């Protein structure tokens, strides 16, 4: 057989190529802002995991003799709130709540959104119905939808998760559907059909992995929104209830003392801002890095 | 010899905004085991739709409205998609025109080669990997173990087409449909791939339906040739008959349009006009508006297939003969014979 020509051509290529995800990470790390975001997220994750080891006082421990201490006070370097609870401790435990609520809400939202997106992208007949339902969800302002859901289910962090995840579904479904529509027209899907693969196999094994890039970007950006919305709902009294050390609830508690203890609102405010900013810039960085049209050696 | 694939009076139509349009208009043909049938024709003549009809992979607005497709003893038309899936990849397979896009970019070659084996043969990953190595060796790849872990973008077009062929033949189907498998490759690789398909055909005893518009490829691989024009078969014959004694003016036109490498100064011959669109209403022969020999009868009556020899059939009024072997065409048959013999 005269295969040698083609074979030799192949041998000249470098023997070991870098894996795709290694390349992607490398590209993200070239983006300075994204690196800054990754560091902040990393710190937050560390704080959330090791919270009990990092604090001297529990987040609920009150010391009424030491209320509203300012930043830099002895023993409480971020001060205390109006019940004498350690701000640092509450901040660290708040990071835990923010991350868990964000991850849970985005996770549930992704599962629902991916399922709906795959179905409506692949089956033309169901597309119309599903997309009209999605349109309906889009027509509500997000925070209003979340408030409506919480009004029905009652105020609690679990219900905040449910509300935010439902609100994440339509966006995710749209993005996944778009990718499916373009992927399913590719010849390799027809080729897979021609070797006898079933619809389920094609959808989950062959189409879904081709849609991961936009899903990853969406999930990262959505984390920022989810954390911000959790804080907003808690601030309004619809999410975490006192004395839970949730950042939004902490801002709400501090607003009565803006003049004599501004750090009670400012510290959790800065925490929310930094976290949201971090997730957004990382999402941006990922989008640039995963975009196949970007120059590879950027 | 038993026919492997028997297509009878196949009509495939598409639902469009202009109503139902027929892309394939009642074609019949057959393929035996170890035989290569080439389907030739211009773009849009229904070659690809014919092969997709056989595979049951028509786009969602297409349907087979008439006719039968038999593979071995099984009738394929009317079977549910689920039943058809058991045939695809297992008893019949297809390779595609663009090896660059026919492999999934996010999976390794190994993963994709294992798919048909795991679907049809219920093999474990280990067994399938062993078999994949076998297959890659068979399609002429020298370091198959290494290739299993490579991604499609790391391979050249010819290599990818070999992988595609390997994937299609993994379960040793009895029928292979090759839809212009060499069109996207450069000529040296083309020859290798044609050789490979030919070798595997005799090794595995497959029937091959080879769709192409390249007369050079036809001469290389075909046992029999079927020429299609505007959804109809205009001529069928063995490759020798077709090249030495083409009966249909369209076949002659196609052959005349093949450039001659020895003649530098030649003007390329063309067939004037273009293929009618699917919604054109044509009475009589579908080729008459472009045919240099068109007669009055061609504009009015659709020609039946005339048997020229035991194996050659031509759908053209010029071939009409009476029982005595004389042409019965009304307008000066002698003159036509003369034109044809030129």
CSV table of N, CA, C and O in Angstrom, one decimal, chain B residues 189-296:
chain,number,residue,atom,x,y,z
B,189,UNK,N,-2.8,11.8,-3.0
B,189,UNK,CA,-3.5,11.2,-1.9
B,189,UNK,C,-4.8,10.5,-2.4
B,189,UNK,O,-5.2,9.4,-2.0
B,190,UNK,N,-5.4,11.2,-3.4
B,190,UNK,CA,-6.6,10.6,-4.0
B,190,UNK,C,-6.4,9.2,-4.5
B,190,UNK,O,-7.1,8.3,-4.2
B,191,UNK,N,-5.3,9.0,-5.2
B,191,UNK,CA,-4.9,7.7,-5.8
B,191,UNK,C,-4.8,6.7,-4.7
B,191,UNK,O,-5.3,5.6,-4.8
B,192,UNK,N,-4.1,7.1,-3.6
B,192,UNK,CA,-3.9,6.2,-2.5
B,192,UNK,C,-5.3,5.8,-1.9
B,192,UNK,O,-5.5,4.6,-1.5
B,193,UNK,N,-6.1,6.7,-1.7
B,193,UNK,CA,-7.4,6.4,-1.1
B,193,UNK,C,-8.3,5.5,-2.0
B,193,UNK,O,-8.9,4.6,-1.5
B,194,UNK,N,-8.2,5.8,-3.3
B,194,UNK,CA,-9.0,4.9,-4.2
B,194,UNK,C,-8.4,3.5,-4.2
B,194,UNK,O,-9.2,2.5,-4.1
B,195,UNK,N,-7.1,3.4,-4.1
B,195,UNK,CA,-6.5,2.1,-4.0
B,195,UNK,C,-7.0,1.4,-2.8
B,195,UNK,O,-7.3,0.2,-2.8
B,196,UNK,N,-7.0,2.1,-1.7
B,196,UNK,CA,-7.3,1.6,-0.4
B,196,UNK,C,-8.8,1.0,-0.4
B,196,UNK,O,-9.0,-0.1,0.0
B,197,UNK,N,-9.7,1.8,-0.9
B,197,UNK,CA,-11.1,1.4,-1.0
B,197,UNK,C,-11.2,0.2,-1.8
B,197,UNK,O,-11.9,-0.8,-1.5
B,198,UNK,N,-10.5,0.1,-2.9
B,198,UNK,CA,-10.5,-1.0,-3.8
B,198,UNK,C,-10.0,-2.3,-3.2
B,198,UNK,O,-10.6,-3.3,-3.3
B,199,UNK,N,-8.9,-2.1,-2.5
B,199,UNK,CA,-8.3,-3.3,-1.8
B,199,UNK,C,-9.3,-3.8,-0.7
B,199,UNK,O,-9.5,-5.0,-0.6
B,200,UNK,N,-9.8,-2.9,0.1
B,200,UNK,CA,-10.7,-3.3,1.2
B,200,UNK,C,-11.9,-3.9,0.6
B,200,UNK,O,-12.5,-4.9,1.2
B,201,UNK,N,-12.4,-3.4,-0.5
B,201,UNK,CA,-13.6,-4.0,-1.1
B,201,UNK,C,-13.4,-5.4,-1.4
B,201,UNK,O,-14.3,-6.3,-1.0
B,202,UNK,N,-12.3,-5.8,-2.0
B,202,UNK,CA,-12.1,-7.2,-2.4
B,202,UNK,C,-11.8,-8.1,-1.1
B,202,UNK,O,-12.2,-9.2,-1.0
B,203,UNK,N,-11.1,-7.4,-0.2
B,203,UNK,CA,-10.8,-8.2,1.1
B,203,UNK,C,-12.0,-8.5,1.9
B,203,UNK,O,-12.2,-9.6,2.4
B,204,UNK,N,-12.9,-7.5,2.0
B,204,UNK,CA,-14.1,-7.7,2.8
B,204,UNK,C,-15.3,-8.2,2.0
B,204,UNK,O,-16.4,-8.4,2.6
B,205,UNK,N,-15.2,-8.2,0.7
B,205,UNK,CA,-16.4,-8.6,-0.1
B,205,UNK,C,-17.5,-7.7,-0.1
B,205,UNK,O,-18.7,-8.1,-0.1
B,206,UNK,N,-17.2,-6.4,0.0
B,206,UNK,CA,-18.3,-5.4,0.1
B,206,UNK,C,-18.8,-5.0,-1.3
B,206,UNK,O,-18.1,-5.1,-2.3
B,207,UNK,N,-20.0,-4.5,-1.4
B,207,UNK,CA,-20.4,-3.7,-2.5
B,207,UNK,C,-20.1,-2.3,-2.3
B,207,UNK,O,-20.2,-1.8,-1.1
B,208,UNK,N,-19.7,-1.5,-3.3
B,208,UNK,CA,-19.4,-0.1,-3.1
B,208,UNK,C,-20.2,0.7,-4.0
B,208,UNK,O,-20.3,0.5,-5.2
B,209,UNK,N,-20.9,1.7,-3.4
B,209,UNK,CA,-21.5,2.8,-4.3
B,209,UNK,C,-20.7,4.0,-4.2
B,209,UNK,O,-20.4,4.5,-3.1
B,210,UNK,N,-20.1,4.4,-5.3
B,210,UNK,CA,-19.1,5.5,-5.3
B,210,UNK,C,-19.7,6.7,-6.0
B,210,UNK,O,-19.9,6.6,-7.2
B,211,UNK,N,-20.0,7.7,-5.3
B,211,UNK,CA,-20.5,8.9,-5.9
B,211,UNK,C,-19.4,9.9,-6.2
B,211,UNK,O,-18.5,10.1,-5.4
B,212,UNK,N,-19.4,10.3,-7.5
B,212,UNK,CA,-18.3,11.2,-7.9
B,212,UNK,C,-18.8,12.1,-9.1
B,212,UNK,O,-19.8,11.8,-9.7
B,213,UNK,N,-18.0,13.1,-9.4
B,213,UNK,CA,-18.3,13.8,-10.7
B,213,UNK,C,-17.0,13.8,-11.5
B,213,UNK,O,-16.9,14.5,-12.4
B,214,UNK,N,-16.0,13.0,-11.0
B,214,UNK,CA,-14.7,13.0,-11.6
B,214,UNK,C,-14.6,11.8,-12.5
B,214,UNK,O,-14.5,10.7,-12.1
B,215,UNK,N,-14.5,12.0,-13.9
B,215,UNK,CA,-14.5,10.9,-14.8
B,215,UNK,C,-13.2,10.1,-14.6
B,215,UNK,O,-13.2,8.9,-14.9
B,216,UNK,N,-12.1,10.8,-14.2
B,216,UNK,CA,-10.9,10.0,-14.0
B,216,UNK,C,-11.0,9.0,-12.9
B,216,UNK,O,-10.6,7.9,-13.0
B,217,UNK,N,-11.7,9.4,-11.8
B,217,UNK,CA,-11.9,8.5,-10.7
B,217,UNK,C,-12.8,7.3,-11.2
B,217,UNK,O,-12.6,6.2,-10.8
B,218,UNK,N,-13.8,7.6,-12.0
B,218,UNK,CA,-14.7,6.6,-12.5
B,218,UNK,C,-13.9,5.5,-13.2
B,218,UNK,O,-14.0,4.3,-13.0
B,219,UNK,N,-13.0,6.0,-14.1
B,219,UNK,CA,-12.2,5.0,-14.9
B,219,UNK,C,-11.4,4.2,-14.0
B,219,UNK,O,-11.1,3.0,-14.3
B,220,UNK,N,-10.9,4.8,-12.9
B,220,UNK,CA,-10.0,4.1,-12.0
B,220,UNK,C,-10.8,3.0,-11.2
B,220,UNK,O,-10.3,1.9,-11.0
B,221,UNK,N,-11.9,3.3,-10.6
B,221,UNK,CA,-12.5,2.4,-9.6
B,221,UNK,C,-13.7,1.6,-10.1
B,221,UNK,O,-14.0,0.6,-9.5
B,222,UNK,N,-14.4,2.1,-11.1
B,222,UNK,CA,-15.8,1.6,-11.4
B,222,UNK,C,-15.8,0.2,-12.0
B,222,UNK,O,-14.9,-0.1,-12.8
B,223,UNK,N,-16.7,-0.7,-11.6
B,223,UNK,CA,-17.0,-1.8,-12.5
B,223,UNK,C,-18.2,-1.4,-13.4
B,223,UNK,O,-18.2,-1.7,-14.6
B,224,UNK,N,-19.2,-0.8,-12.8
B,224,UNK,CA,-20.3,-0.3,-13.6
B,224,UNK,C,-20.5,1.1,-13.3
B,224,UNK,O,-20.1,1.6,-12.2
B,225,UNK,N,-21.1,1.9,-14.2
B,225,UNK,CA,-21.3,3.3,-14.0
B,225,UNK,C,-22.8,3.6,-14.2
B,225,UNK,O,-23.4,3.1,-15.1
B,226,UNK,N,-23.3,4.5,-13.4
B,226,UNK,CA,-24.7,5.0,-13.6
B,226,UNK,C,-24.6,6.5,-13.7
B,226,UNK,O,-24.0,7.2,-12.9
B,227,UNK,N,-25.1,7.0,-14.8
B,227,UNK,CA,-25.0,8.5,-15.1
B,227,UNK,C,-26.4,9.1,-14.7
B,227,UNK,O,-27.4,8.6,-15.1
B,228,UNK,N,-26.3,10.1,-13.8
B,228,UNK,CA,-27.6,10.7,-13.4
B,228,UNK,C,-27.7,12.1,-14.0
B,228,UNK,O,-26.7,12.8,-14.1
B,229,UNK,N,-28.9,12.5,-14.3
B,229,UNK,CA,-29.1,13.9,-14.7
B,229,UNK,C,-30.5,14.4,-14.2
B,229,UNK,O,-31.5,13.7,-14.5
B,230,UNK,N,-30.5,15.4,-13.5
B,230,UNK,CA,-31.7,16.0,-12.9
B,230,UNK,C,-32.6,15.0,-12.3
B,230,UNK,O,-33.8,14.9,-12.5
B,231,UNK,N,-32.0,14.2,-11.4
B,231,UNK,CA,-32.8,13.3,-10.7
B,231,UNK,C,-33.2,12.0,-11.4
B,231,UNK,O,-33.9,11.1,-10.8
B,232,UNK,N,-32.7,11.8,-12.6
B,232,UNK,CA,-33.0,10.5,-13.3
B,232,UNK,C,-31.7,9.8,-13.7
B,232,UNK,O,-30.7,10.5,-13.9
B,233,UNK,N,-31.9,8.5,-13.9
B,233,UNK,CA,-30.7,7.8,-14.5
B,233,UNK,C,-30.8,7.9,-16.0
B,233,UNK,O,-31.9,7.5,-16.5
B,234,UNK,N,-29.8,8.4,-16.6
B,234,UNK,CA,-29.9,8.5,-18.1
B,234,UNK,C,-29.1,7.4,-18.8
B,234,UNK,O,-29.4,7.1,-19.9
B,235,UNK,N,-28.2,6.8,-18.1
B,235,UNK,CA,-27.4,5.7,-18.7
B,235,UNK,C,-26.8,4.9,-17.6
B,235,UNK,O,-26.3,5.4,-16.6
B,236,UNK,N,-26.8,3.5,-17.9
B,236,UNK,CA,-26.1,2.6,-17.0
B,236,UNK,C,-25.3,1.7,-17.9
B,236,UNK,O,-25.8,1.3,-19.0
B,237,UNK,N,-24.2,1.3,-17.5
B,237,UNK,CA,-23.4,0.3,-18.3
B,237,UNK,C,-22.1,0.0,-17.5
B,237,UNK,O,-21.8,0.6,-16.5
B,238,UNK,N,-21.4,-1.0,-18.1
B,238,UNK,CA,-20.1,-1.3,-17.5
B,238,UNK,C,-19.2,-0.1,-17.9
B,238,UNK,O,-19.5,0.7,-18.8
B,239,UNK,N,-18.1,0.0,-17.2
B,239,UNK,CA,-17.2,1.1,-17.4
B,239,UNK,C,-16.6,1.1,-18.8
B,239,UNK,O,-16.5,2.2,-19.4
B,240,UNK,N,-16.4,-0.1,-19.3
B,240,UNK,CA,-15.9,-0.2,-20.7
B,240,UNK,C,-16.9,0.3,-21.7
B,240,UNK,O,-16.6,1.1,-22.6
B,241,UNK,N,-18.1,-0.1,-21.5
B,241,UNK,CA,-19.2,0.3,-22.5
B,241,UNK,C,-19.3,1.8,-22.5
B,241,UNK,O,-19.4,2.4,-23.5
B,242,UNK,N,-19.3,2.3,-21.2
B,242,UNK,CA,-19.6,3.7,-21.1
B,242,UNK,C,-18.5,4.6,-21.7
B,242,UNK,O,-18.8,5.6,-22.3
B,243,UNK,N,-17.3,4.2,-21.5
B,243,UNK,CA,-16.2,5.0,-22.1
B,243,UNK,C,-16.0,4.8,-23.6
B,243,UNK,O,-15.7,5.7,-24.3
B,244,UNK,N,-16.3,3.5,-24.0
B,244,UNK,CA,-16.0,3.3,-25.4
B,244,UNK,C,-17.2,3.6,-26.3
B,244,UNK,O,-17.1,4.0,-27.4
B,245,UNK,N,-18.4,3.4,-25.7
B,245,UNK,CA,-19.6,3.6,-26.5
B,245,UNK,C,-20.7,4.3,-25.7
B,245,UNK,O,-21.7,3.7,-25.5
B,246,UNK,N,-20.5,5.5,-25.4
B,246,UNK,CA,-21.5,6.2,-24.6
B,246,UNK,C,-22.7,6.4,-25.4
B,246,UNK,O,-22.6,6.8,-26.6
B,247,UNK,N,-23.9,6.1,-24.9
B,247,UNK,CA,-25.1,6.1,-25.7
B,247,UNK,C,-25.9,7.4,-25.5
B,247,UNK,O,-26.5,7.9,-26.4
B,248,UNK,N,-25.8,8.0,-24.3
B,248,UNK,CA,-26.6,9.2,-24.1
B,248,UNK,C,-25.8,10.5,-24.4
B,248,UNK,O,-24.6,10.5,-24.1
B,249,UNK,N,-26.4,11.4,-25.1
B,249,UNK,CA,-25.7,12.7,-25.4
B,249,UNK,C,-25.1,13.3,-24.1
B,249,UNK,O,-24.0,14.0,-24.2
B,250,UNK,N,-25.7,13.2,-23.0
B,250,UNK,CA,-25.2,13.8,-21.8
B,250,UNK,C,-23.9,13.1,-21.3
B,250,UNK,O,-22.9,13.7,-21.0
B,251,UNK,N,-23.9,11.7,-21.4
B,251,UNK,CA,-22.7,11.0,-21.1
B,251,UNK,C,-21.6,11.4,-22.1
B,251,UNK,O,-20.4,11.6,-21.6
B,252,UNK,N,-21.9,11.6,-23.3
B,252,UNK,CA,-20.9,12.0,-24.3
B,252,UNK,C,-20.4,13.4,-23.9
B,252,UNK,O,-19.2,13.6,-24.0
B,253,UNK,N,-21.3,14.3,-23.5
B,253,UNK,CA,-20.9,15.6,-23.1
B,253,UNK,C,-19.9,15.5,-21.9
B,253,UNK,O,-18.9,16.2,-21.9
B,254,UNK,N,-20.2,14.7,-20.9
B,254,UNK,CA,-19.4,14.6,-19.7
B,254,UNK,C,-18.0,14.1,-20.1
B,254,UNK,O,-17.0,14.6,-19.7
B,255,UNK,N,-18.0,13.1,-21.0
B,255,UNK,CA,-16.7,12.5,-21.4
B,255,UNK,C,-15.9,13.5,-22.2
B,255,UNK,O,-14.7,13.6,-22.1
B,256,UNK,N,-16.6,14.3,-23.1
B,256,UNK,CA,-15.9,15.3,-23.9
B,256,UNK,C,-15.3,16.4,-23.0
B,256,UNK,O,-14.3,17.0,-23.3
B,257,UNK,N,-15.9,16.6,-21.8
B,257,UNK,CA,-15.5,17.7,-21.0
B,257,UNK,C,-14.3,17.3,-20.1
B,257,UNK,O,-13.7,18.1,-19.4
B,258,UNK,N,-13.8,16.0,-20.2
B,258,UNK,CA,-12.6,15.7,-19.5
B,258,UNK,C,-11.4,16.2,-20.2
B,258,UNK,O,-11.2,16.0,-21.4
B,259,UNK,N,-10.6,17.0,-19.5
B,259,UNK,CA,-9.5,17.6,-20.2
B,259,UNK,C,-8.4,16.6,-20.6
B,259,UNK,O,-8.3,15.6,-19.9
B,260,UNK,N,-7.8,16.8,-21.7
B,260,UNK,CA,-6.7,15.9,-22.2
B,260,UNK,C,-5.4,16.5,-21.8
B,260,UNK,O,-5.0,17.6,-22.3
B,261,UNK,N,-4.6,15.8,-21.0
B,261,UNK,CA,-3.4,16.4,-20.5
B,261,UNK,C,-2.3,16.5,-21.6
B,261,UNK,O,-1.4,17.4,-21.5
B,262,UNK,N,-2.5,15.7,-22.7
B,262,UNK,CA,-1.4,15.8,-23.7
B,262,UNK,C,-1.6,17.0,-24.7
B,262,UNK,O,-0.7,17.4,-25.3
B,263,UNK,N,-2.8,17.5,-24.7
B,263,UNK,CA,-3.1,18.6,-25.7
B,263,UNK,C,-3.2,19.9,-24.9
B,263,UNK,O,-4.1,20.2,-24.2
B,264,UNK,N,-2.1,20.7,-25.1
B,264,UNK,CA,-2.0,21.9,-24.4
B,264,UNK,C,-3.0,23.0,-24.9
B,264,UNK,O,-3.5,23.8,-24.2
B,265,UNK,N,-3.2,22.9,-26.2
B,265,UNK,CA,-4.0,24.0,-26.8
B,265,UNK,C,-5.5,23.8,-26.8
B,265,UNK,O,-6.2,24.7,-27.3
B,266,UNK,N,-5.9,22.7,-26.3
B,266,UNK,CA,-7.3,22.4,-26.5
B,266,UNK,C,-8.2,23.4,-25.7
B,266,UNK,O,-7.9,23.9,-24.6
B,267,UNK,N,-9.4,23.7,-26.3
B,267,UNK,CA,-10.4,24.4,-25.6
B,267,UNK,C,-11.2,23.4,-24.8
B,267,UNK,O,-11.6,22.3,-25.4
B,268,UNK,N,-11.5,23.6,-23.6
B,268,UNK,CA,-12.3,22.7,-22.8
B,268,UNK,C,-13.7,22.6,-23.4
B,268,UNK,O,-14.3,23.7,-23.6
B,269,UNK,N,-14.2,21.4,-23.6
B,269,UNK,CA,-15.5,21.3,-24.1
B,269,UNK,C,-16.5,21.4,-22.9
B,269,UNK,O,-16.2,21.0,-21.8
B,270,UNK,N,-17.6,22.1,-23.2
B,270,UNK,CA,-18.6,22.2,-22.1
B,270,UNK,C,-20.0,21.8,-22.6
B,270,UNK,O,-20.2,21.6,-23.8
B,271,UNK,N,-20.9,21.5,-21.7
B,271,UNK,CA,-22.3,21.2,-22.1
B,271,UNK,C,-23.0,22.5,-21.9
B,271,UNK,O,-23.1,23.0,-20.7
B,272,UNK,N,-23.5,23.1,-23.0
B,272,UNK,CA,-24.2,24.5,-22.8
B,272,UNK,C,-25.4,24.4,-21.9
B,272,UNK,O,-26.0,23.3,-21.7
B,273,UNK,N,-25.7,25.5,-21.3
B,273,UNK,CA,-26.9,25.5,-20.4
B,273,UNK,C,-26.5,25.0,-19.0
B,273,UNK,O,-25.4,24.7,-18.7
B,274,UNK,N,-27.5,25.0,-18.1
B,274,UNK,CA,-27.3,24.4,-16.8
B,274,UNK,C,-28.4,23.5,-16.4
B,274,UNK,O,-29.5,23.5,-17.0
B,275,UNK,N,-28.1,22.8,-15.3
B,275,UNK,CA,-29.1,21.8,-14.8
B,275,UNK,C,-30.4,22.5,-14.5
B,275,UNK,O,-30.4,23.6,-13.8
B,276,UNK,N,-31.5,21.9,-14.9
B,276,UNK,CA,-32.8,22.6,-14.5
B,276,UNK,C,-33.0,22.6,-13.0
B,276,UNK,O,-32.4,21.7,-12.3
B,277,UNK,N,-33.6,23.6,-12.4
B,277,UNK,CA,-33.8,23.6,-11.0
B,277,UNK,C,-35.0,22.6,-10.6
B,277,UNK,O,-35.7,22.2,-11.5
B,278,UNK,N,-35.0,22.2,-9.3
B,278,UNK,CA,-36.0,21.2,-8.9
B,278,UNK,C,-37.4,21.5,-9.3
B,278,UNK,O,-38.2,20.6,-9.5
B,279,UNK,N,-37.8,22.8,-9.3
B,279,UNK,CA,-39.2,23.1,-9.5
B,279,UNK,C,-39.5,23.4,-11.0
B,279,UNK,O,-40.6,23.9,-11.3
B,280,UNK,N,-38.5,23.3,-11.9
B,280,UNK,CA,-38.8,23.4,-13.3
B,280,UNK,C,-39.8,22.3,-13.8
B,280,UNK,O,-39.5,21.2,-13.6
B,281,UNK,N,-40.8,22.7,-14.5
B,281,UNK,CA,-41.7,21.7,-15.2
B,281,UNK,C,-41.1,21.4,-16.5
B,281,UNK,O,-41.0,22.3,-17.4
B,282,UNK,N,-40.7,20.2,-16.7
B,282,UNK,CA,-40.2,19.8,-18.0
B,282,UNK,C,-41.0,18.7,-18.6
B,282,UNK,O,-41.3,17.7,-17.9
B,283,UNK,N,-41.5,18.8,-19.8
B,283,UNK,CA,-42.1,17.7,-20.5
B,283,UNK,C,-41.1,17.0,-21.4
B,283,UNK,O,-40.2,17.6,-21.9
B,284,UNK,N,-41.3,15.7,-21.6
B,284,UNK,CA,-40.4,15.0,-22.4
B,284,UNK,C,-39.1,14.7,-21.7
B,284,UNK,O,-39.1,14.6,-20.5
B,285,UNK,N,-38.0,14.6,-22.5
B,285,UNK,CA,-36.7,14.2,-21.9
B,285,UNK,C,-36.2,15.4,-21.1
B,285,UNK,O,-36.3,16.6,-21.5
B,286,UNK,N,-35.7,15.2,-19.9
B,286,UNK,CA,-35.3,16.3,-19.0
B,286,UNK,C,-34.0,17.0,-19.5
B,286,UNK,O,-33.6,18.0,-19.1
B,287,UNK,N,-33.4,16.3,-20.5
B,287,UNK,CA,-32.1,16.9,-21.0
B,287,UNK,C,-32.3,17.7,-22.3
B,287,UNK,O,-31.4,18.3,-22.8
B,288,UNK,N,-33.6,17.7,-22.9
B,288,UNK,CA,-33.7,18.1,-24.3
B,288,UNK,C,-33.3,19.5,-24.5
B,288,UNK,O,-32.8,19.8,-25.6
B,289,UNK,N,-33.4,20.4,-23.5
B,289,UNK,CA,-33.1,21.8,-23.8
B,289,UNK,C,-31.6,22.0,-23.9
B,289,UNK,O,-31.1,23.0,-24.5
B,290,UNK,N,-30.8,21.1,-23.5
B,290,UNK,CA,-29.3,21.2,-23.6
B,290,UNK,C,-28.8,20.2,-24.6
B,290,UNK,O,-27.6,20.2,-24.8
B,291,UNK,N,-29.6,19.4,-25.2
B,291,UNK,CA,-29.1,18.3,-26.0
B,291,UNK,C,-28.9,18.8,-27.5
B,291,UNK,O,-29.8,19.4,-28.1
B,292,UNK,N,-27.7,18.5,-28.0
B,292,UNK,CA,-27.4,18.9,-29.4
B,292,UNK,C,-28.2,18.1,-30.4
B,292,UNK,O,-28.4,18.5,-31.5
B,293,UNK,N,-28.7,16.9,-30.0
B,293,UNK,CA,-29.4,16.1,-30.9
B,293,UNK,C,-30.9,16.1,-30.7
B,293,UNK,O,-31.6,15.2,-31.2
B,294,UNK,N,-31.4,17.0,-30.0
B,294,UNK,CA,-32.8,17.0,-29.6
B,294,UNK,C,-33.8,17.0,-30.8
B,294,UNK,O,-33.5,17.7,-31.8
B,295,UNK,N,-34.8,16.1,-30.7
B,295,UNK,CA,-35.7,16.0,-31.8
B,295,UNK,C,-37.1,16.4,-31.3
B,295,UNK,O,-37.2,16.7,-30.1
B,296,UNK,N,-38.1,16.5,-32.1
B,296,UNK,CA,-39.4,16.9,-31.7
B,296,UNK,C,-39.9,15.9,-30.6
B,296,UNK,O,-40.5,16.4,-29.6
